[in-house]
């Protein structure tokens, strides 16, 4: 019988909190059960297995991150929107390291289809980039580069890898200035010129 008061949502939230505390890769059903003071079997009434639990945490975190970004960029465009997007992304990643790691984990496409969180993230990214005059496939290219830049910076920062005396926040702000200039001057796709009969 399921333990009174336990729900799939409560179990998922507790697993996300545990991920922030010990690392996403270290969450287990047993550790979670101990936190609730129940046996493992009580949790299996709410999650199928460890993979299901981790996928639930991933979708929860993706939704939280999308909410943060959406609130940050509302009513903004161009550099202001990109900066707000970047800061919301970084703040969430640094405040919730386990959850953030979860958002970088691959998820079964069938599971993704049951949630709007990832699709919201993509649309938020594309909406911000469209203000720079980008369209497919440049939206995808620019989105991948932007995500890589954010992730790389945040990963190094979180691990204490920036050892130079230069202030990390000031470097972040300058990096966003550079990213803005790059997006404003995104190179044309040579294949489009070729298709249109333009000389290169």
Short mmCIF file of C-alpha atoms in Angstrom, two decimals:
data_model
loop_
_atom_site.label_atom_id
_atom_site.label_comp_id
_atom_site.label_asym_id
_atom_site.label_seq_id
_atom_site.Cartn_x
_atom_site.Cartn_y
_atom_site.Cartn_z
CA UNK A 1 0.00 0.00 0.00
CA UNK A 2 1.27 3.49 -0.83
CA UNK A 3 2.47 5.53 2.13
CA UNK A 4 -0.07 8.20 3.09
CA UNK A 5 1.01 11.64 1.93
CA UNK A 6 3.36 10.40 -0.78
CA UNK A 7 2.61 11.32 -4.37
CA UNK A 8 4.59 11.09 -7.59
CA UNK A 9 4.97 14.87 -7.53
CA UNK A 10 6.24 14.93 -3.94
CA UNK A 11 8.65 12.09 -4.62
CA UNK A 12 9.97 13.84 -7.74
CA UNK A 13 10.47 17.14 -5.91
CA UNK A 14 12.34 15.34 -3.11
CA UNK A 15 14.51 13.58 -5.68
CA UNK A 16 15.31 16.93 -7.32
CA UNK A 17 16.30 18.37 -3.93
CA UNK A 18 18.46 15.29 -3.30
CA UNK A 19 20.11 15.76 -6.70
CA UNK A 20 21.05 19.31 -5.76
CA UNK A 21 22.55 18.04 -2.52
CA UNK A 22 24.47 14.95 -3.68
CA UNK A 23 24.54 15.14 -7.49
CA UNK A 24 22.04 13.96 -10.06
CA UNK A 25 24.08 10.85 -10.82
CA UNK A 26 23.98 9.87 -7.13
CA UNK A 27 20.23 9.84 -6.52
CA UNK A 28 18.81 6.40 -5.78
CA UNK A 29 15.42 5.08 -4.77
CA UNK A 30 16.95 3.75 -1.55
CA UNK A 31 18.40 7.13 -0.56
CA UNK A 32 15.11 8.81 -1.31
CA UNK A 33 13.17 6.23 0.70
CA UNK A 34 15.43 6.81 3.69
CA UNK A 35 14.70 10.51 3.49
CA UNK A 36 10.98 9.80 3.70
CA UNK A 37 11.49 7.20 6.42
CA UNK A 38 9.88 4.46 4.34
CA UNK A 39 10.94 1.27 2.62
CA UNK A 40 11.90 1.29 -1.06
CA UNK A 41 8.69 -0.54 -1.94
CA UNK A 42 6.62 2.46 -0.81
CA UNK A 43 8.18 4.62 -3.52
CA UNK A 44 7.60 2.05 -6.24
CA UNK A 45 3.91 2.83 -5.87
CA UNK A 46 4.72 6.23 -7.36
CA UNK A 47 7.71 5.67 -9.68
CA UNK A 48 8.44 2.60 -11.78
CA UNK A 49 12.20 2.45 -11.27
CA UNK A 50 15.33 4.60 -10.98
CA UNK A 51 15.24 5.56 -14.66
CA UNK A 52 11.65 6.73 -14.33
CA UNK A 53 12.58 8.74 -11.23
CA UNK A 54 15.50 10.42 -12.98
CA UNK A 55 13.39 11.21 -16.05
CA UNK A 56 10.79 12.81 -13.80
CA UNK A 57 13.49 14.95 -12.19
CA UNK A 58 14.75 15.93 -15.64
CA UNK A 59 11.32 17.05 -16.79
CA UNK A 60 10.70 18.90 -13.53
CA UNK A 61 13.99 20.77 -13.83
CA UNK A 62 13.41 21.56 -17.50
CA UNK A 63 10.05 23.06 -16.62
CA UNK A 64 11.49 25.12 -13.78
CA UNK A 65 14.29 26.44 -15.97
CA UNK A 66 11.86 27.33 -18.77
CA UNK A 67 9.67 29.19 -16.27
CA UNK A 68 12.66 31.18 -15.01
CA UNK A 69 13.75 32.10 -18.52
CA UNK A 70 10.22 33.00 -19.64
CA UNK A 71 9.78 35.36 -16.70
CA UNK A 72 13.19 36.93 -17.31
CA UNK A 73 12.75 37.64 -21.03
CA UNK A 74 9.11 38.77 -20.92
CA UNK A 75 8.77 42.14 -22.67
CA UNK A 76 12.41 42.20 -23.73
CA UNK A 77 14.15 41.77 -27.07
CA UNK A 78 17.59 41.87 -28.63
CA UNK A 79 20.54 42.21 -26.28
CA UNK A 80 18.31 42.87 -23.28
CA UNK A 81 16.45 39.61 -23.84
CA UNK A 82 19.61 37.63 -24.52
CA UNK A 83 21.24 38.93 -21.36
CA UNK A 84 18.15 38.20 -19.27
CA UNK A 85 17.97 34.72 -20.80
CA UNK A 86 21.64 34.07 -20.04
CA UNK A 87 21.45 35.33 -16.46
CA UNK A 88 18.34 33.29 -15.68
CA UNK A 89 20.01 30.21 -17.14
CA UNK A 90 23.22 30.74 -15.17
CA UNK A 91 21.48 31.61 -11.91
CA UNK A 92 19.38 28.46 -12.06
CA UNK A 93 22.35 26.26 -12.91
CA UNK A 94 24.47 27.59 -10.06
CA UNK A 95 21.64 27.51 -7.51
CA UNK A 96 20.43 24.04 -8.50
CA UNK A 97 23.44 22.03 -9.71
CA UNK A 98 21.74 18.64 -9.55
CA UNK A 99 18.65 19.83 -11.34
CA UNK A 100 20.78 21.57 -13.95
CA UNK A 101 22.76 18.38 -14.59
CA UNK A 102 19.44 16.63 -15.09
CA UNK A 103 18.48 19.09 -17.86
CA UNK A 104 21.61 18.06 -19.76
CA UNK A 105 20.69 14.36 -19.63
CA UNK A 106 19.18 12.62 -22.66
CA UNK A 107 15.54 11.61 -22.32
CA UNK A 108 13.60 8.98 -24.25
CA UNK A 109 11.67 10.77 -27.05
CA UNK A 110 8.51 8.96 -25.96
CA UNK A 111 8.87 10.50 -22.50
CA UNK A 112 9.60 13.94 -23.95
CA UNK A 113 6.37 13.73 -25.91
CA UNK A 114 4.43 13.67 -22.64
CA UNK A 115 5.88 17.00 -21.48
CA UNK A 116 5.91 20.51 -22.90
CA UNK A 117 8.95 21.65 -20.88
CA UNK A 118 11.63 20.92 -23.47
CA UNK A 119 9.58 22.31 -26.32
CA UNK A 120 8.99 25.50 -24.33
CA UNK A 121 12.73 25.85 -23.84
CA UNK A 122 13.35 25.51 -27.56
CA UNK A 123 10.63 28.01 -28.42
CA UNK A 124 11.92 30.51 -25.87
CA UNK A 125 15.38 30.21 -27.37
CA UNK A 126 14.14 30.57 -30.92
CA UNK A 127 11.88 33.51 -30.07
CA UNK A 128 14.81 35.37 -28.56
CA UNK A 129 17.06 34.59 -31.54
CA UNK A 130 14.45 35.60 -34.12
CA UNK A 131 14.83 39.17 -32.85
CA UNK A 132 18.35 39.00 -34.31
CA UNK A 133 16.87 38.27 -37.72
CA UNK A 134 17.75 34.58 -37.67
CA UNK A 135 15.65 31.80 -39.16
CA UNK A 136 16.08 28.06 -39.68
CA UNK A 137 18.63 26.53 -39.87
CA UNK A 138 20.55 29.43 -38.30
CA UNK A 139 18.20 29.33 -35.31
CA UNK A 140 19.41 25.84 -34.51
CA UNK A 141 23.06 26.69 -35.15
CA UNK A 142 22.96 29.83 -33.00
CA UNK A 143 20.98 28.09 -30.29
CA UNK A 144 23.54 25.30 -30.08
CA UNK A 145 26.42 27.74 -29.89
CA UNK A 146 24.69 29.83 -27.24
CA UNK A 147 23.86 26.78 -25.13
CA UNK A 148 27.44 25.53 -25.46
CA UNK A 149 28.83 28.91 -24.36
CA UNK A 150 26.55 29.09 -21.33
CA UNK A 151 27.13 25.49 -20.33
CA UNK A 152 30.89 25.69 -20.71
CA UNK A 153 31.19 28.88 -18.68
CA UNK A 154 28.87 27.65 -15.94
CA UNK A 155 30.57 24.26 -15.68
CA UNK A 156 34.01 25.80 -15.29
CA UNK A 157 32.72 28.42 -12.86
CA UNK A 158 30.91 25.87 -10.69
CA UNK A 159 34.03 23.70 -10.45
CA UNK A 160 36.19 26.66 -9.43
CA UNK A 161 38.15 26.39 -12.65
CA UNK A 162 38.57 30.13 -13.22
CA UNK A 163 41.73 30.78 -11.22
CA UNK A 164 42.73 34.16 -12.71
CA UNK A 165 42.19 37.21 -10.51
CA UNK A 166 39.85 38.75 -13.09
CA UNK A 167 36.33 38.95 -11.60
CA UNK A 168 34.20 36.08 -12.91
CA UNK A 169 31.07 38.23 -13.10
CA UNK A 170 32.85 40.88 -15.17
CA UNK A 171 34.12 38.20 -17.56
CA UNK A 172 30.58 36.82 -17.85
CA UNK A 173 29.21 40.25 -18.75
CA UNK A 174 31.91 40.81 -21.35
CA UNK A 175 31.23 37.38 -22.79
CA UNK A 176 27.56 38.32 -23.19
CA UNK A 177 28.59 41.55 -24.94
CA UNK A 178 30.64 39.47 -27.37
CA UNK A 179 27.83 36.96 -27.87
CA UNK A 180 25.43 39.80 -28.67
CA UNK A 181 27.79 41.19 -31.32
CA UNK A 182 28.21 37.73 -32.80
CA UNK A 183 24.45 37.21 -33.04
CA UNK A 184 24.02 40.62 -34.66
CA UNK A 185 26.63 39.68 -37.26
CA UNK A 186 25.74 36.04 -37.81
CA UNK A 187 27.44 34.81 -41.01
CA UNK A 188 25.24 34.06 -43.97
CA UNK A 189 24.78 30.42 -44.90
CA UNK A 190 26.83 29.86 -48.09
CA UNK A 191 24.51 27.08 -49.20
CA UNK A 192 21.64 29.58 -49.37
CA UNK A 193 23.63 31.87 -51.63
CA UNK A 194 24.48 28.95 -53.87
CA UNK A 195 20.85 27.85 -54.02
CA UNK A 196 19.78 31.37 -54.93
CA UNK A 197 22.32 31.63 -57.70
CA UNK A 198 24.32 34.33 -55.91
CA UNK A 199 28.05 34.54 -56.41
CA UNK A 200 30.26 33.73 -53.46
#
